[in-house]
Amino acid sequence: MVSLLKKLIGSRNDRILRQYRKQVGQINALEPSLEAVSDEDLKNKTVQFREQLASGSTLDQLLPEAFAVVREASKRVFGMRHFDVQLMGAIALHHGKIAEMRTGEGKTLMATLAVYLNALASKGVHVVTVNDYLARRDAEWMGQLYNFLGLSVGVVVPQQDPQEKVDAYRADITYGTNNEFGFDYLRDNMEYRAEDRRQRSLSFAIVDEVDSILIDEARTPLIISGQAEDHTEVYVRMNAVPPMLTRMASEPKPHEPEPEGDFWVDEKGQQVHLSESGMEQAEEILSRLGLLPEGESLYDPRHITLIHHLMVALRAHNLFFRDQHYVVTDNEVVIVDEFTGRLMVGRRWSDGLHQAVEAKEGVTIQNENQTLASITFQNYFRMYDKLAGMTGTADTEAYEFQEIYGLETVIIPTNKPMIRVDQNDQVFKTDNEKYNAILADMKDCQERGQPVLVGTTSIENSERLSSMLKREKLAHEVLNAKQHAREAEIVAEAGKPGRITIATNMAGRGTDIVLGGSVEKQIALVRADADLSAQEKEARIQQIRDEWAPANEAVKAAGGLRIIGTERHESRRIDNQLRGRAGRQGDPGSTRFYLSLEDSLMRIFAGDRVRAIMERLRLPEGEPIEAKMVSRSIESAQRKVEARNFDIRKQLLQFDDVANDQRKVLYAQRNEVLEAQDVGEMVLNLLSATITEVFHAYIPAESMEEQWDVAGLQSVLESDWGIEVALVDWAEKEPNLTDEDLLERVLAEANRVYSTKVELVGRDNWAPFERSVLLQSIDTHWRNHLSSLDHLRQGIHLRGYAQKDPKQEYKREAFELFSGMLDRVRTDVVRVLLTVRIQTPEQVAQTEPESVEGVTYHHSDYDAALSGEDPGIAEEPLGATQPASGGAASAGAVPKVGRNEPCPCGSGKKYKHCHGRIA
């Protein structure tokens, strides 16, 4: 029935495209009239459009003429005319959808239409790319078109001058990477002056390679961190333990004898698990190394951090490998992006994993960091009023885009029919058989003059293939994270006859492989060569142009670009990205994946089934299986992995949504403080609320006089808040005083103390100090709150054993933590402002105390200690890089205090109700 209906009325995608084609007809109808318009009149169209918007027109009404104007301008600036399919893709972008367009269909040029139309509203359009190279290239290249039409273009990149960055965000169109946009949002919410903020409101963003950014990187939060405590010595000593433990041959199965060994590796879940005997062995080794006291258990609460260090050391040794997950350059461990094959300089694994890998590789171990601000890409991009994306491979993840981001995927047809041949996978028993078959295929292609692009999943595999080709004396190029600098040059020549190129991943390269070689890229390289004279450059450029046409024909005759995949990726999208490099713009091409039962995906997810088929068929050595049934089995395994990864991302988002709601509230309050002319009124409200709360702790509302603790209240107000009121005398002399009368007098005295300080230094001098105290308190407590949420999240799944929903429990406890944090912010701010001492420079010089290095005294309340927070008084400047002073002093340094004696911290409480309670 469904297929019958689709035939009659078409699929949802077909119906959308029909609507778009009508609009394309309207745009095409305007082309002849615009061709007759002068350059000056064409530029003036931008001013006219903005006037129309100001007088009540909508962007949808302007769309046909605006798109026609951009197409005409592109013809004059670049000599390139937008295809009809590009117009359809741009309409999808304008409507806040994802346009899936095959590689080589011109997504960069297509985006200019939607960018221009939305930039007319003067709210700023962000074009998000996957790397700095593409951001700069596209801003410079497409900037010519925007500038011709009178729009300004900016680009944001790391380590940019702050004023340059502000100017870039003020431009009509801003290009940049997903990381930089996200980090700038966090930085803006850590600034202490409103004028130092960079971004405007988040209005409209077009995300290039949207699947790479919103799916692959969704689990990677952006974190701005400051230095925390130094545990580098522990990582070095713990690194000696994993080699002393034995890995089990397989995972233990219920009702079967446990395999010999100390631990097993769960490759699917990326975890390592110790067996019972392994735990005893680890305890014995740690005792021998002096990390664990003799006879004590590793699971004793005092040694819980040792468990963490042991597990990250085991993961570093058994799940993270050099030249696959990371490379070592300049005494530093640099992560390799598993999706793009690029080096991710400056990015670090969290939870001590990066330090464990550094210890394993023997490089300098950097200190652990404390999170100052954090956000995931999922939550950052959902803050835009309108979001759109473009990629060559979104359809396999269409459900996730719709579910998480509310983004519909529209598949745009190709400009010319696709004639690429996708051959069935060939599956071999062993890796050696597979690589020999790949080598034979490459040899055959090179002899026939067919260019080959070989896709590998790791640097290690690309170098293995490279060494095989060297032995056979076959010329080739390797494109992986180690050859990052030569990327554009290698890709530009990958389409030349007989050329062999090995690449770790082809997603987001931003450069098409042109059959016969990319003329424009080669010309650009010649022009950039400083050793050649102008005459030599022109001669070389002409030679390149003359050589290209016959080379292009020769490659087409040989079958176009040949794509060889050395193994299947977990995600079908990544395989499709590799395949998509062939068959661009109606070119011929062919693709094939070579697999073996030793590949990680086959071994973990589909190996047993395919192995059974091979054994049943009794295939001789070197003979592969090649059948649609096997390809379907592998695709089914990929679907399972994709579904599992989606569940992980969805669950992460559900937990992060809690932090995100709190982040929005806190940042809104922070911005209110930052933008307010004077926060005096805000502070008076905080003061009134805080002192009222303190008052009611000792004199409960609507209570009997027998329940009042007037003396205790008087003592606390004097010692903690600097408010001297004779409450005891008033209560004795005026027996008719009500609790409201007492509260009124206390609040009046608190306001007097505050006003006296303001008058003493003057409102103009006091206001910046007051604002600074508010912001510092918010930032300090938010920092500690993020740490508390992290600890809460790590253990919340255990609530499931008590038949409770971990998500609901997390929401409830996170809300309580957040409420407590806001109360502590309020209390700290009021306490600092009421108790701050104002002195002249001369008085400061006379009373300067002797400083004692390395000792910090601060007071934590009981609830904060339990939650892992340490509020103190917000006097530490934001972004301070000194290690946090948390942690108890050694037992010998603390004087013995009786349970009923006053607490030495100066809180005014008995020791048993204060630090004694924590102890």
GROMACS .gro file of C-alpha atoms in nm, residues 465-686:
model
  222
  465LEU     CA    1   4.982  -0.008   0.212
  466SER     CA    2   5.247   0.251   0.131
  467SER     CA    3   5.531   0.012   0.226
  468MET     CA    4   5.372  -0.264   0.008
  469LEU     CA    5   5.360  -0.024  -0.290
  470LYS     CA    6   5.723   0.078  -0.230
  471ARG     CA    7   5.828  -0.288  -0.240
  472GLU     CA    8   5.649  -0.322  -0.575
  473LYS     CA    9   5.810   0.009  -0.690
  474LEU     CA   10   5.469   0.166  -0.761
  475ALA     CA   11   5.464   0.548  -0.741
  476HIS     CA   12   5.196   0.680  -0.501
  477GLU     CA   13   5.102   0.960  -0.259
  478VAL     CA   14   4.988   0.921   0.103
  479LEU     CA   15   4.742   1.169   0.250
  480ASN     CA   16   4.704   1.132   0.627
  481ALA     CA   17   4.746   1.350   0.935
  482LYS     CA   18   5.125   1.342   0.892
  483GLN     CA   19   5.104   1.495   0.539
  484HIS     CA   20   4.841   1.752   0.642
  485ALA     CA   21   5.042   2.046   0.500
  486ARG     CA   22   5.046   1.900   0.145
  487GLU     CA   23   4.677   1.811   0.145
  488ALA     CA   24   4.557   2.051  -0.128
  489GLU     CA   25   4.846   1.959  -0.359
  490ILE     CA   26   4.794   1.581  -0.321
  491VAL     CA   27   4.416   1.601  -0.378
  492ALA     CA   28   4.461   1.833  -0.679
  493GLU     CA   29   4.671   1.570  -0.858
  494ALA     CA   30   4.477   1.260  -0.745
  495GLY     CA   31   4.279   1.247  -1.072
  496LYS     CA   32   4.582   1.226  -1.305
  497PRO     CA   33   4.618   0.908  -1.520
  498GLY     CA   34   4.759   0.612  -1.325
  499ARG     CA   35   4.795   0.814  -1.004
  500ILE     CA   36   4.762   0.618  -0.676
  501THR     CA   37   4.654   0.816  -0.369
  502ILE     CA   38   4.610   0.664  -0.022
  503ALA     CA   39   4.396   0.872   0.217
  504THR     CA   40   4.292   0.810   0.578
  505ASN     CA   41   3.955   0.980   0.525
  506MET     CA   42   3.801   1.201   0.259
  507ALA     CA   43   3.530   1.382   0.457
  508GLY     CA   44   3.535   1.760   0.441
  509ARG     CA   45   3.849   1.792   0.229
  510GLY     CA   46   3.689   2.085   0.046
  511THR     CA   47   3.862   1.992  -0.279
  512ASP     CA   48   3.711   1.790  -0.565
  513ILE     CA   49   3.914   1.525  -0.746
  514VAL     CA   50   3.898   1.631  -1.111
  515LEU     CA   51   3.965   1.363  -1.374
  516GLY     CA   52   4.296   1.444  -1.539
  517GLY     CA   53   4.403   1.660  -1.241
  518SER     CA   54   4.272   1.990  -1.105
  519VAL     CA   55   4.384   2.266  -1.340
  520GLU     CA   56   4.291   2.553  -1.108
  521LYS     CA   57   4.478   2.405  -0.810
  522GLN     CA   58   4.792   2.343  -1.016
  523ILE     CA   59   4.777   2.696  -1.159
  524ALA     CA   60   4.739   2.840  -0.807
  525LEU     CA   61   5.045   2.642  -0.692
  526VAL     CA   62   5.248   2.773  -0.989
  527ARG     CA   63   5.142   3.133  -0.917
  528ALA     CA   64   5.244   3.090  -0.551
  529ASP     CA   65   5.595   2.965  -0.648
  530ALA     CA   66   5.832   3.251  -0.568
  531ASP     CA   67   6.126   3.086  -0.756
  532LEU     CA   68   5.960   3.128  -1.098
  533SER     CA   69   5.961   3.451  -1.302
  534ALA     CA   70   5.633   3.594  -1.440
  535GLN     CA   71   5.723   3.467  -1.790
  536GLU     CA   72   5.805   3.117  -1.664
  537LYS     CA   73   5.476   3.109  -1.468
  538GLU     CA   74   5.268   3.197  -1.777
  539ALA     CA   75   5.447   2.931  -1.984
  540ARG     CA   76   5.394   2.668  -1.713
  541ILE     CA   77   5.023   2.763  -1.678
  542GLN     CA   78   4.966   2.731  -2.053
  543GLN     CA   79   5.142   2.392  -2.048
  544ILE     CA   80   4.910   2.272  -1.767
  545ARG     CA   81   4.600   2.379  -1.964
  546ASP     CA   82   4.725   2.206  -2.282
  547GLU     CA   83   4.804   1.882  -2.096
  548TRP     CA   84   4.471   1.859  -1.912
  549ALA     CA   85   4.222   1.786  -2.199
  550PRO     CA   86   4.397   1.470  -2.331
  551ALA     CA   87   4.459   1.353  -1.971
  552ASN     CA   88   4.089   1.400  -1.890
  553GLU     CA   89   3.983   1.195  -2.194
  554ALA     CA   90   4.237   0.922  -2.115
  555VAL     CA   91   4.108   0.885  -1.757
  556LYS     CA   92   3.745   0.870  -1.874
  557ALA     CA   93   3.838   0.601  -2.128
  558ALA     CA   94   4.010   0.401  -1.849
  559GLY     CA   95   3.690   0.405  -1.640
  560GLY     CA   96   3.718   0.728  -1.438
  561LEU     CA   97   3.832   0.742  -1.077
  562ARG     CA   98   3.861   0.404  -0.900
  563ILE     CA   99   3.773   0.404  -0.529
  564ILE     CA  100   3.908   0.122  -0.310
  565GLY     CA  101   3.800   0.092   0.054
  566THR     CA  102   4.034  -0.116   0.275
  567GLU     CA  103   3.762  -0.180   0.536
  568ARG     CA  104   3.411  -0.072   0.624
  569HIS     CA  105   3.366   0.211   0.873
  570GLU     CA  106   3.123   0.186   1.166
  571SER     CA  107   2.904   0.441   0.989
  572ARG     CA  108   2.767   0.393   0.635
  573ARG     CA  109   2.797   0.770   0.591
  574ILE     CA  110   3.176   0.763   0.607
  575ASP     CA  111   3.183   0.487   0.341
  576ASN     CA  112   2.943   0.691   0.124
  577GLN     CA  113   3.170   0.996   0.159
  578LEU     CA  114   3.459   0.792   0.021
  579ARG     CA  115   3.243   0.652  -0.261
  580GLY     CA  116   3.115   1.003  -0.340
  581ARG     CA  117   3.460   1.113  -0.457
  582ALA     CA  118   3.401   0.921  -0.781
  583GLY     CA  119   3.129   0.993  -1.036
  584ARG     CA  120   3.105   1.370  -0.982
  585GLN     CA  121   2.909   1.574  -1.241
  586GLY     CA  122   2.825   1.268  -1.453
  587ASP     CA  123   3.188   1.140  -1.469
  588PRO     CA  124   3.248   0.765  -1.493
  589GLY     CA  125   3.393   0.583  -1.192
  590SER     CA  126   3.383   0.261  -0.991
  591THR     CA  127   3.407   0.166  -0.624
  592ARG     CA  128   3.478  -0.150  -0.424
  593PHE     CA  129   3.539  -0.233  -0.058
  594TYR     CA  130   3.781  -0.512   0.037
  595LEU     CA  131   3.718  -0.666   0.380
  596SER     CA  132   3.859  -0.943   0.596
  597LEU     CA  133   3.726  -1.130   0.897
  598GLU     CA  134   4.007  -0.963   1.099
  599ASP     CA  135   3.867  -0.609   1.044
  600SER     CA  136   3.739  -0.458   1.369
  601LEU     CA  137   3.380  -0.407   1.241
  602MET     CA  138   3.362  -0.764   1.105
  603ARG     CA  139   3.523  -0.914   1.416
  604ILE     CA  140   3.295  -0.733   1.663
  605PHE     CA  141   2.963  -0.725   1.478
  606ALA     CA  142   2.940  -0.956   1.175
  607GLY     CA  143   3.232  -1.201   1.184
  608ASP     CA  144   3.063  -1.520   1.306
  609ARG     CA  145   2.789  -1.515   1.044
  610VAL     CA  146   3.023  -1.449   0.748
  611ARG     CA  147   3.283  -1.698   0.881
  612ALA     CA  148   3.011  -1.966   0.894
  613ILE     CA  149   2.923  -1.896   0.528
  614MET     CA  150   3.293  -1.919   0.428
  615GLU     CA  151   3.345  -2.248   0.608
  616ARG     CA  152   3.029  -2.393   0.456
  617LEU     CA  153   3.149  -2.299   0.106
  618ARG     CA  154   3.504  -2.434   0.181
  619LEU     CA  155   3.672  -2.153  -0.011
  620PRO     CA  156   4.042  -2.199  -0.099
  621GLU     CA  157   4.300  -1.953   0.040
  622GLY     CA  158   4.289  -1.613  -0.127
  623GLU     CA  159   3.939  -1.671  -0.266
  624PRO     CA  160   3.691  -1.403  -0.149
  625ILE     CA  161   3.315  -1.410  -0.095
  626GLU     CA  162   3.138  -1.163  -0.320
  627ALA     CA  163   2.760  -1.163  -0.288
  628LYS     CA  164   2.477  -0.922  -0.224
  629MET     CA  165   2.378  -1.128   0.081
  630VAL     CA  166   2.719  -1.067   0.244
  631SER     CA  167   2.706  -0.694   0.164
  632ARG     CA  168   2.359  -0.679   0.322
  633SER     CA  169   2.489  -0.862   0.631
  634ILE     CA  170   2.767  -0.605   0.669
  635GLU     CA  171   2.526  -0.317   0.615
  636SER     CA  172   2.301  -0.466   0.881
  637ALA     CA  173   2.596  -0.467   1.124
  638GLN     CA  174   2.664  -0.101   1.039
  639ARG     CA  175   2.298  -0.015   1.105
  640LYS     CA  176   2.324  -0.176   1.449
  641VAL     CA  177   2.632   0.030   1.532
  642GLU     CA  178   2.466   0.348   1.404
  643ALA     CA  179   2.155   0.278   1.615
  644ARG     CA  180   2.369   0.211   1.922
  645ASN     CA  181   2.569   0.532   1.868
  646PHE     CA  182   2.245   0.726   1.821
  647ASP     CA  183   2.114   0.592   2.154
  648ILE     CA  184   2.438   0.701   2.324
  649ARG     CA  185   2.415   1.050   2.172
  650LYS     CA  186   2.046   1.078   2.260
  651GLN     CA  187   2.108   0.975   2.621
  652LEU     CA  188   2.401   1.218   2.644
  653LEU     CA  189   2.171   1.493   2.517
  654GLN     CA  190   1.899   1.411   2.769
  655PHE     CA  191   2.150   1.447   3.052
  656ASP     CA  192   2.312   1.754   2.898
  657ASP     CA  193   1.971   1.920   2.851
  658VAL     CA  194   1.952   1.951   3.230
  659ALA     CA  195   2.285   2.136   3.243
  660ASN     CA  196   2.183   2.334   2.935
  661ASP     CA  197   1.862   2.465   3.096
  662GLN     CA  198   2.066   2.570   3.399
  663ARG     CA  199   2.333   2.724   3.175
  664LYS     CA  200   2.070   2.936   2.998
  665VAL     CA  201   1.931   3.065   3.330
  666LEU     CA  202   2.275   3.141   3.472
  667TYR     CA  203   2.408   3.308   3.155
  668ALA     CA  204   2.089   3.517   3.128
  669GLN     CA  205   2.140   3.641   3.486
  670ARG     CA  206   2.509   3.701   3.419
  671ASN     CA  207   2.429   3.903   3.105
  672GLU     CA  208   2.175   4.102   3.304
  673VAL     CA  209   2.451   4.194   3.552
  674LEU     CA  210   2.690   4.273   3.267
  675GLU     CA  211   2.446   4.496   3.077
  676ALA     CA  212   2.289   4.678   3.376
  677GLN     CA  213   2.396   5.042   3.417
  678ASP     CA  214   2.405   4.996   3.794
  679VAL     CA  215   2.355   4.671   3.987
  680GLY     CA  216   2.281   4.855   4.316
  681GLU     CA  217   1.910   4.774   4.311
  682MET     CA  218   1.985   4.408   4.232
  683VAL     CA  219   2.226   4.391   4.528
  684LEU     CA  220   1.971   4.549   4.767
  685ASN     CA  221   1.720   4.280   4.667
  686LEU     CA  222   1.981   4.009   4.729
   0.00000   0.00000   0.00000
